[in-house]
Amino acid sequence: MINSIIVIESEEILAEKFKIIGGESLKGEVSIGGAKNAVLKLIAATILVKGSTKIYNVPRLTDVEIMLNVISDLGASCIYDKEEKSVIINASNISSITAKYELVSKMRASFIILGALMSRCREAIVALPGGCAIGERRVDFHIKGLEALGAKIKIENGYVHAKASKLVGTDIYLDIPSVGATENLMLASVTAEGSTRIQNAAQEPEIVDLANFLNALGADITGAGTSEIVINGVKQENLHPIEYTTIPDRIEAGSYMAAVVATRGKAIIKNVYPAHLTFFNDKLIKMGASIKLVEPTTIEVSCKNRLNSINFVTQPYPGFPTDLQAIAMTLLTTANGVGIITESLYENRFMQVPDLRRMGADIHQDRNHAIVKGVKNLTGATVAASDLRAGAALVIAGLMASGETIVEKLHHIDRGYEEFEHKLTALGAKITRFDDNENNSLPNSNVMNIRGIL
Ligand code: EPU
């Protein structure tokens, strides 16, 4: 069954807030959805192939909506089924090679369309995403890598114009194991002549998922999940449509684990790949949490006592994920002792700090280091999400705090957490979404507004 899509005007989205009454221990069961940072790239990759490709385990998120709009703008048809959480994409006819600033500026991840378009059309015009709240987030490795494959690149009027009569495989060394650059170059190399070797490649599970997806389409990629990925070029006509299921979202899973631990609760978390969270699990256990494997994709998380402080440094996978840094900081705010956090991936990813301080946290920040001295408890306050993960961290802080917390700017949170308040409510949290104008609670959390498919 194909469901129609809910359309909520953007002004209304901006006015939405969470009201949280803290102090409840989370208990029960929660199921994790498909990985946002994998599915966005799979959607882009569907344009390599003619015919209908179906992807399952596609979360209903605004970022997914944006990526579907990017490819429908290029001529692909997209049908999202909200009950089945699947999307069918047919990119048989690509009528445009331009990804507009209006879309790319809303979500940096849409820059991934550059590599996909080069693989399919040998030409692409893609808006440069620019910086974002958490850092400068350059795309120089993407560009240099494409040039090494033989593309001529011009940067004009805020757009990257890439063109190649043919792409030829080569060795590419990345200065930093960039997730996006690894993915963009993997996509571009799928139909290049000969072999491409990406050295110092990112090793995130989402890279492996993209490689598995591309191989299922007919690509020839080995080494994904290690620091060296080899892509043997195949002919585009050998690629064929498939059905594929996205991996679970490790950051969503880590967020619920933290929420349970933060509230000294006990819950079953389903549809999680524990191996994707080894480093984070290890840190939670050192803090005093208990994590038991119930089934291969089900864990039980619990915590009875006040947490102990820990130190950690964010690193590329398999190190401590930067996307869980703000949430882990929230846990440290009331832990016993002092914890030191070093953020090594982004220049500006401590934006949760001023709001956590407003809730009573004792945090000293010096450039990319934060020293968190555990206090007895947090108190509710009005705070605002500054980005997706900082927003989730503030929600968890609200669950821990005494009294009422209002979290504003939910549009950041809706980018990456599907039905956040519904899942938390099912675990016993007191959290409601309301609209500032009406002060009414709202039934629906996420938004999907995909042009051209209604
Ligand atoms: N970098 C460069 N030049 C480049 C590419 C990256 O200097 O050409 C730098 C960036 O500025 C950054 C670092 O390298 O400081 C790492 O960036 P990377 O390219 O690895 O990140 P990304 O692909 O832009 C993805 C996730 C992020 C996640 C990072 C790191 C998606 C859509 N986004 O971003 O997720 O933080 O990898 O793991 O996959 C999130 O979900 O909240 C989120 C921000």
Coordinates of C-alpha atoms and ligand atoms in Angstrom, one line a residue:
M1 CA 0.0 0.0 0.0
I2 CA 1.3 3.4 -0.9
N3 CA 0.6 6.1 1.6
S4 CA 0.2 9.7 1.0
I5 CA 2.7 12.0 2.5
I6 CA 2.1 14.4 5.3
V7 CA 2.9 18.0 4.5
I8 CA 3.5 20.5 7.2
E9 CA 4.4 24.0 6.4
S10 CA 8.0 25.0 7.4
E11 CA 6.9 27.9 9.7
E12 CA 4.9 25.4 11.7
I13 CA 7.8 23.0 11.9
L14 CA 10.0 25.8 13.3
A15 CA 7.4 26.6 16.0
E16 CA 7.4 23.0 17.3
K17 CA 8.9 22.2 20.7
F18 CA 9.1 19.4 23.1
K19 CA 7.9 19.6 26.6
I20 CA 9.6 17.1 28.9
I21 CA 8.9 16.3 32.5
G22 CA 12.1 14.7 33.7
G23 CA 12.8 12.1 36.3
E24 CA 11.1 9.0 34.8
S25 CA 13.3 5.9 34.4
L26 CA 12.9 4.5 30.9
K27 CA 11.7 1.0 30.8
G28 CA 10.3 -1.3 28.1
E29 CA 11.3 -1.9 24.5
V30 CA 12.3 0.2 21.5
S31 CA 13.1 -0.8 17.9
I32 CA 15.8 1.0 15.9
G33 CA 15.1 2.2 12.4
G34 CA 17.3 2.2 9.3
A35 CA 20.6 4.1 9.4
K36 CA 20.0 7.7 8.1
N37 CA 23.6 8.1 7.1
A38 CA 23.5 4.8 5.1
V39 CA 20.1 5.2 3.4
L40 CA 20.9 8.8 2.2
K41 CA 23.8 7.4 0.1
L42 CA 21.8 4.3 -1.1
I43 CA 19.1 6.7 -2.4
A44 CA 21.8 8.6 -4.3
A45 CA 23.3 5.4 -5.6
T46 CA 20.0 4.3 -7.2
I47 CA 20.6 6.7 -10.0
L48 CA 23.4 4.5 -11.3
V49 CA 20.8 2.0 -12.5
K50 CA 17.9 2.0 -14.9
G51 CA 14.7 0.3 -13.6
S52 CA 13.0 0.2 -10.2
T53 CA 15.1 -0.4 -7.1
K54 CA 13.4 -0.9 -3.8
I55 CA 15.0 0.0 -0.5
Y56 CA 13.6 -1.3 2.9
N57 CA 14.1 0.1 6.4
V58 CA 14.0 3.7 5.2
P59 CA 13.3 6.0 8.2
R60 CA 10.7 8.7 7.8
L61 CA 13.0 11.7 8.3
T62 CA 13.3 15.2 6.8
D63 CA 16.9 14.3 5.5
V64 CA 15.5 11.3 3.6
E65 CA 12.8 13.6 2.2
I66 CA 15.5 16.1 1.0
M67 CA 17.5 13.3 -0.7
L68 CA 14.4 12.0 -2.4
N69 CA 13.7 15.5 -3.6
V70 CA 17.3 15.8 -5.0
I71 CA 16.9 12.7 -7.1
S72 CA 13.3 13.4 -8.2
D73 CA 14.6 16.8 -9.4
L74 CA 17.0 14.9 -11.6
G75 CA 14.1 13.0 -13.1
A76 CA 13.9 9.9 -10.9
S77 CA 10.5 8.8 -9.6
C78 CA 10.2 8.0 -5.9
I79 CA 7.4 6.3 -4.1
Y80 CA 7.7 6.1 -0.3
D81 CA 5.5 3.7 1.7
K82 CA 5.3 4.9 5.2
E83 CA 3.8 1.7 6.6
E84 CA 6.4 -0.6 5.0
K85 CA 9.2 2.0 5.5
S86 CA 10.3 1.3 1.9
V87 CA 11.0 3.4 -1.1
I88 CA 10.8 2.4 -4.8
I89 CA 13.0 4.5 -7.0
N90 CA 13.1 4.4 -10.8
A91 CA 15.9 6.4 -12.3
S92 CA 15.5 5.1 -15.9
N93 CA 15.2 8.7 -17.1
I94 CA 17.7 11.2 -15.8
S95 CA 16.6 14.5 -17.3
S96 CA 18.8 16.9 -15.3
I97 CA 22.4 16.8 -14.0
T98 CA 21.9 19.8 -11.6
A99 CA 21.5 19.5 -7.9
K100 CA 20.3 23.0 -6.9
Y101 CA 21.6 25.1 -4.0
E102 CA 18.0 25.2 -2.5
L103 CA 18.3 21.5 -1.8
V104 CA 22.0 21.0 -1.2
S105 CA 22.1 23.9 1.3
K106 CA 19.4 22.2 3.3
M107 CA 21.4 19.0 3.7
R108 CA 25.2 18.6 3.1
A109 CA 24.9 14.9 2.5
S110 CA 23.2 15.6 -0.8
F111 CA 26.6 16.5 -2.2
I112 CA 27.0 12.7 -2.6
I113 CA 24.9 13.0 -5.8
L114 CA 28.1 14.4 -7.5
G115 CA 29.8 11.0 -7.6
A116 CA 26.6 9.2 -8.5
L117 CA 25.9 11.6 -11.4
M118 CA 29.5 11.3 -12.7
S119 CA 29.1 7.5 -12.7
R120 CA 25.8 7.6 -14.6
C121 CA 26.1 10.7 -16.8
R122 CA 29.8 11.7 -16.8
E123 CA 28.7 15.3 -16.0
A124 CA 27.3 16.9 -12.9
I125 CA 26.5 20.4 -11.7
V126 CA 26.1 20.3 -7.9
A127 CA 25.9 23.2 -5.5
L128 CA 28.7 23.5 -3.0
P129 CA 27.2 22.9 0.4
G130 CA 29.2 25.5 2.4
G131 CA 29.9 25.2 6.1
C132 CA 27.4 24.2 8.7
A133 CA 26.9 24.9 12.4
I134 CA 29.3 22.2 13.6
G135 CA 32.2 23.0 11.4
E136 CA 33.7 24.1 8.1
R137 CA 33.2 20.7 6.5
R138 CA 35.2 21.1 3.3
V139 CA 34.8 19.0 0.2
D140 CA 38.3 19.3 -1.2
F141 CA 39.0 15.6 -1.0
H142 CA 35.9 14.8 -3.0
I143 CA 37.0 17.3 -5.7
K144 CA 40.7 16.2 -5.8
G145 CA 39.6 12.5 -6.0
L146 CA 37.3 13.2 -8.9
E147 CA 40.1 15.1 -10.7
A148 CA 42.4 12.1 -10.2
L149 CA 39.8 9.9 -11.9
G150 CA 40.0 12.2 -14.9
A151 CA 37.1 14.7 -14.3
K152 CA 37.6 18.3 -15.3
I153 CA 36.2 20.5 -12.5
K154 CA 35.2 24.1 -12.6
I155 CA 33.8 25.9 -9.5
E156 CA 31.6 28.8 -10.6
N157 CA 28.8 30.7 -8.9
G158 CA 28.8 28.4 -5.9
Y159 CA 28.4 25.3 -8.0
V160 CA 30.9 22.4 -8.8
H161 CA 30.7 21.6 -12.5
A162 CA 32.4 18.2 -13.2
K163 CA 32.7 16.7 -16.6
A164 CA 34.6 13.7 -18.1
S165 CA 34.6 12.0 -21.4
K166 CA 35.7 9.0 -19.5
L167 CA 36.7 8.2 -15.9
V168 CA 39.8 6.1 -15.4
G169 CA 40.6 4.2 -12.2
T170 CA 43.6 5.3 -10.2
D171 CA 45.1 5.3 -6.7
I172 CA 43.6 7.9 -4.4
Y173 CA 44.9 8.7 -0.9
L174 CA 42.7 10.6 1.4
D175 CA 44.4 12.9 4.0
I176 CA 41.6 12.2 6.4
P177 CA 39.4 9.1 6.3
S178 CA 36.4 11.2 5.2
V179 CA 33.1 9.4 5.1
G180 CA 31.6 11.5 2.3
A181 CA 34.7 11.6 0.1
T182 CA 35.1 7.8 0.4
E183 CA 31.5 7.4 -0.6
N184 CA 31.5 10.0 -3.4
L185 CA 34.7 8.4 -4.9
M186 CA 33.4 4.9 -4.6
L187 CA 30.2 5.9 -6.5
A188 CA 32.1 7.7 -9.2
S189 CA 34.5 4.7 -9.7
V190 CA 31.8 2.1 -10.1
T191 CA 31.7 2.6 -13.9
A192 CA 35.2 3.9 -14.4
E193 CA 37.7 2.1 -16.6
G194 CA 40.0 -0.2 -14.7
S195 CA 40.6 -0.2 -10.9
T196 CA 40.4 2.5 -8.4
R197 CA 42.1 2.1 -5.0
I198 CA 41.0 4.4 -2.2
Q199 CA 43.7 4.5 0.5
N200 CA 43.0 5.8 4.1
A201 CA 39.4 5.2 3.3
A202 CA 36.7 5.7 5.9
Q203 CA 35.7 2.4 7.6
E204 CA 32.2 3.2 8.9
P205 CA 29.5 0.6 8.7
E206 CA 27.6 3.0 6.4
I207 CA 30.5 2.7 3.9
V208 CA 30.2 -1.1 4.0
D209 CA 26.4 -0.8 3.5
L210 CA 26.9 1.3 0.4
A211 CA 29.5 -1.1 -1.0
N212 CA 27.2 -4.0 -0.4
F213 CA 24.3 -2.2 -2.1
L214 CA 26.5 -1.3 -5.1
N215 CA 27.8 -4.8 -5.4
A216 CA 24.2 -6.1 -5.3
L217 CA 23.5 -3.7 -8.2
G218 CA 26.4 -5.4 -10.1
A219 CA 29.5 -3.3 -9.0
D220 CA 32.8 -4.9 -8.1
I221 CA 34.0 -3.5 -4.8
T222 CA 36.3 -5.1 -2.2
G223 CA 37.8 -4.0 1.0
A224 CA 34.9 -1.8 2.3
G225 CA 35.2 -1.6 6.1
T226 CA 39.0 -1.5 5.9
S227 CA 41.3 1.4 5.1
E228 CA 41.8 0.3 1.5
I229 CA 38.9 -0.1 -0.9
V230 CA 39.3 -1.4 -4.4
I231 CA 36.7 -0.7 -7.0
N232 CA 37.0 -2.5 -10.3
G233 CA 35.0 -0.6 -12.9
V234 CA 32.1 -2.3 -14.6
K235 CA 30.0 -1.3 -17.6
Q236 CA 26.9 0.7 -16.7
E237 CA 24.7 -1.7 -18.7
N238 CA 25.7 -4.5 -16.4
L239 CA 24.1 -2.8 -13.4
H240 CA 20.6 -3.9 -12.6
P241 CA 17.9 -2.9 -10.1
I242 CA 17.6 -4.8 -6.8
E243 CA 15.7 -4.9 -3.5
Y244 CA 17.9 -4.1 -0.5
T245 CA 17.4 -3.6 3.3
T246 CA 19.4 -0.8 5.0
I247 CA 21.4 -1.5 8.2
P248 CA 20.1 -0.3 11.5
D249 CA 21.1 3.2 12.7
R250 CA 23.9 2.8 15.2
I251 CA 23.7 6.4 16.3
E252 CA 19.9 6.1 17.0
A253 CA 20.7 2.9 18.9
G254 CA 23.4 4.6 20.9
S255 CA 21.1 7.5 21.7
Y256 CA 18.4 5.2 23.2
M257 CA 21.0 3.3 25.1
A258 CA 22.2 6.6 26.6
A259 CA 18.7 7.7 27.4
V260 CA 18.0 4.5 29.3
V261 CA 21.3 4.7 31.2
A262 CA 20.8 8.4 31.9
T263 CA 17.5 7.8 33.6
R264 CA 18.7 4.6 35.4
G265 CA 16.3 2.5 33.5
K266 CA 16.2 -0.9 31.9
A267 CA 15.1 -1.5 28.3
I268 CA 15.3 -3.9 25.4
I269 CA 16.7 -2.4 22.2
K270 CA 15.8 -4.3 19.1
N271 CA 17.2 -4.1 15.6
V272 CA 20.7 -3.0 16.6
Y273 CA 24.1 -4.4 15.4
P274 CA 26.1 -4.3 18.6
A275 CA 29.4 -4.8 16.7
H276 CA 28.8 -1.3 15.2
L277 CA 28.8 0.2 18.7
T278 CA 31.8 -1.6 20.3
F279 CA 33.6 1.5 21.4
F280 CA 30.5 3.3 22.7
N281 CA 29.3 0.1 24.6
D282 CA 32.7 -0.2 26.2
K283 CA 32.6 3.4 27.5
L284 CA 29.0 2.9 28.8
I285 CA 30.1 -0.2 30.6
K286 CA 33.1 1.6 32.1
M287 CA 30.6 4.3 33.3
G288 CA 28.6 1.6 35.1
A289 CA 25.9 0.5 32.7
S290 CA 25.1 -3.1 32.0
I291 CA 24.7 -4.2 28.4
K292 CA 23.5 -7.8 27.7
L293 CA 23.2 -9.5 24.3
V294 CA 19.7 -11.0 24.2
E295 CA 19.8 -12.1 20.6
P296 CA 22.2 -11.2 17.8
T297 CA 20.3 -8.0 17.1
T298 CA 18.7 -7.4 20.5
I299 CA 20.3 -6.0 23.6
E300 CA 19.2 -5.2 27.1
V301 CA 20.6 -2.0 28.6
S302 CA 20.3 -1.1 32.2
C303 CA 21.8 1.1 34.9
K304 CA 21.1 1.2 38.6
N305 CA 23.6 3.6 40.2
R306 CA 25.1 7.0 39.6
L307 CA 27.5 6.8 36.6
N308 CA 31.2 7.1 36.8
S309 CA 33.0 9.8 34.8
I310 CA 35.2 8.8 31.8
N311 CA 37.5 10.5 29.3
F312 CA 37.1 10.0 25.6
V313 CA 38.3 11.3 22.2
T314 CA 36.1 11.3 19.2
Q315 CA 37.7 9.5 16.2
P316 CA 36.7 8.0 12.9
Y317 CA 35.2 4.5 13.1
P318 CA 35.9 2.3 14.9
G319 CA 36.8 5.0 17.5
F320 CA 34.3 6.9 19.6
P321 CA 31.6 8.3 17.2
T322 CA 31.5 12.1 17.1
D323 CA 27.8 11.8 16.5
L324 CA 27.4 10.5 20.1
Q325 CA 29.7 13.0 21.7
A326 CA 27.0 15.5 22.8
I327 CA 24.9 12.7 24.2
A328 CA 27.8 11.2 26.1
M329 CA 28.6 14.7 27.5
T330 CA 25.1 14.8 28.8
L331 CA 25.7 11.6 30.7
L332 CA 28.9 13.0 32.2
T333 CA 27.0 16.1 33.5
T334 CA 25.7 14.2 36.5
A335 CA 28.4 11.4 36.7
N336 CA 30.7 10.9 39.7
G337 CA 34.0 12.8 39.1
V338 CA 35.4 14.7 36.2
G339 CA 35.3 13.6 32.5
I340 CA 37.4 15.1 29.7
I341 CA 36.2 15.1 26.1
T342 CA 38.3 15.8 23.1
E343 CA 36.4 16.4 19.9
S344 CA 38.8 15.7 17.1
L345 CA 36.6 15.7 14.0
Y346 CA 34.8 19.0 14.0
E347 CA 35.9 22.5 15.1
N348 CA 32.6 23.5 16.6
R349 CA 30.7 20.5 18.0
F350 CA 30.2 21.6 21.6
M351 CA 27.2 23.7 20.9
Q352 CA 25.2 21.9 23.5
V353 CA 27.4 23.3 26.2
P354 CA 25.7 26.7 26.9
D355 CA 22.3 25.0 27.2
L356 CA 23.6 22.2 29.4
R357 CA 25.1 24.8 31.6
R358 CA 21.7 26.5 31.8
M359 CA 20.4 23.2 33.1
G360 CA 23.0 23.3 35.9
A361 CA 25.9 21.4 34.3
D362 CA 29.5 22.3 35.2
I363 CA 31.4 22.3 31.9
H364 CA 34.6 24.1 31.1
Q365 CA 35.4 24.3 27.4
D366 CA 38.7 25.2 25.8
R367 CA 38.8 24.9 22.0
N368 CA 38.1 21.2 21.2
H369 CA 38.4 20.0 24.8
A370 CA 35.6 20.0 27.4
I371 CA 36.0 19.2 31.1
V372 CA 32.8 18.1 32.6
K373 CA 32.5 18.0 36.4
G374 CA 29.6 15.9 37.5
V375 CA 26.9 17.7 39.5
K376 CA 24.2 16.1 41.6
N377 CA 21.4 16.7 39.2
L378 CA 20.2 18.9 36.3
T379 CA 17.2 21.2 36.5
G380 CA 14.7 21.8 33.7
A381 CA 15.0 24.9 31.5
T382 CA 14.1 26.2 28.1
V383 CA 16.8 25.2 25.6
A384 CA 17.2 25.0 21.8
A385 CA 18.6 22.4 19.5
S386 CA 21.5 23.8 17.5
D387 CA 22.0 20.7 15.4
L388 CA 20.7 17.2 15.2
R389 CA 22.9 15.5 17.8
A390 CA 23.1 18.5 20.2
G391 CA 19.3 18.5 20.0
A392 CA 19.1 14.8 21.0
A393 CA 21.5 15.5 23.9
L394 CA 19.3 18.2 25.2
V395 CA 16.2 15.9 25.1
I396 CA 18.2 13.3 27.1
A397 CA 19.2 16.1 29.5
G398 CA 15.5 17.0 29.9
L399 CA 14.7 13.4 30.7
M400 CA 17.4 13.4 33.4
A401 CA 16.5 16.8 34.9
S402 CA 14.1 17.6 37.6
G403 CA 11.1 19.6 36.5
E404 CA 10.1 20.8 33.1
T405 CA 12.4 21.2 30.1
I406 CA 11.3 22.8 26.8
V407 CA 13.4 21.9 23.8
E408 CA 13.0 24.3 20.9
K409 CA 14.0 24.1 17.2
L410 CA 12.9 20.5 16.7
H411 CA 13.5 20.7 13.0
H412 CA 17.1 19.8 13.7
I413 CA 16.0 16.7 15.7
D414 CA 13.5 15.6 13.0
R415 CA 16.4 15.3 10.5
G416 CA 17.7 12.2 12.2
Y417 CA 15.3 10.7 14.8
E418 CA 12.2 9.0 13.6
E419 CA 9.2 9.4 15.9
F420 CA 11.5 10.4 18.7
E421 CA 8.9 11.4 21.2
H422 CA 6.7 8.4 20.4
K423 CA 9.5 6.0 21.0
L424 CA 10.5 7.7 24.2
T425 CA 6.9 7.8 25.4
A426 CA 6.6 4.1 24.8
L427 CA 9.6 3.7 27.1
G428 CA 7.7 5.7 29.8
A429 CA 9.2 9.2 29.2
K430 CA 6.9 12.2 29.7
I431 CA 7.5 14.1 26.5
T432 CA 5.0 15.9 24.2
R433 CA 5.4 17.9 21.0
F434 CA 3.5 21.1 20.9
D435 CA 3.0 24.0 18.6
D436 CA 3.9 27.4 20.0
N437 CA 1.0 29.1 18.4
E438 CA -1.7 26.7 19.6
N439 CA 0.1 25.2 22.6
N440 CA -1.5 22.0 21.5
S441 CA 0.2 18.6 21.4
L442 CA 0.8 17.4 17.9
P443 CA 0.2 13.9 16.7
N444 CA 2.9 13.5 14.1
S445 CA 6.6 13.8 14.5
N446 CA 8.4 13.5 11.2
V447 CA 7.6 15.1 8.0
M448 CA 7.8 13.8 4.4
N449 CA 7.1 16.1 1.6
I450 CA 8.5 14.6 -1.6
R451 CA 7.7 16.6 -4.6
G452 CA 6.3 14.8 -7.6
I453 CA 5.1 11.7 -6.0
L454 CA 1.9 12.7 -4.3
Ligands
EPU1 N1 36.9 17.0 5.6 C1 37.8 17.8 4.9 N2 37.7 17.8 3.5 C2 36.9 16.9 2.8 C3 36.0 16.1 3.5 C4 36.1 16.1 4.9 O1 38.5 18.6 5.4 O2 36.9 16.9 1.6 C5 36.9 17.0 7.0 C6 35.6 17.6 7.5 O3 35.6 19.0 7.6 C7 35.5 17.0 8.9 C8 36.2 15.7 8.8 O4 36.9 15.7 7.6 O5 36.1 17.8 9.8 C9 35.3 14.5 8.7 O6 34.3 14.7 7.7 P1 33.6 13.5 6.9 O7 33.7 13.8 5.4 O8 34.1 12.2 7.4 O9 32.1 13.6 7.3 P2 30.8 13.7 6.4 O10 30.8 12.7 5.4 O11 30.6 15.1 6.0 C10 29.5 12.0 7.9 C11 28.2 12.0 8.6 C12 28.2 12.8 9.8 C13 29.4 12.3 10.7 C14 30.7 12.3 9.9 C15 31.8 11.6 10.7 C16 26.6 11.7 6.8 C17 25.4 12.2 6.0 N3 27.1 12.5 7.7 O12 29.7 13.3 7.5 O13 27.0 12.7 10.5 O14 29.5 13.2 11.8 O15 30.5 11.5 8.7 O16 31.5 10.4 11.2 O17 27.0 10.5 6.6 C18 25.2 13.3 11.8 O18 24.6 12.3 11.5 O19 24.7 14.1 12.8 C19 26.4 13.7 11.2 C20 26.9 15.0 11.2

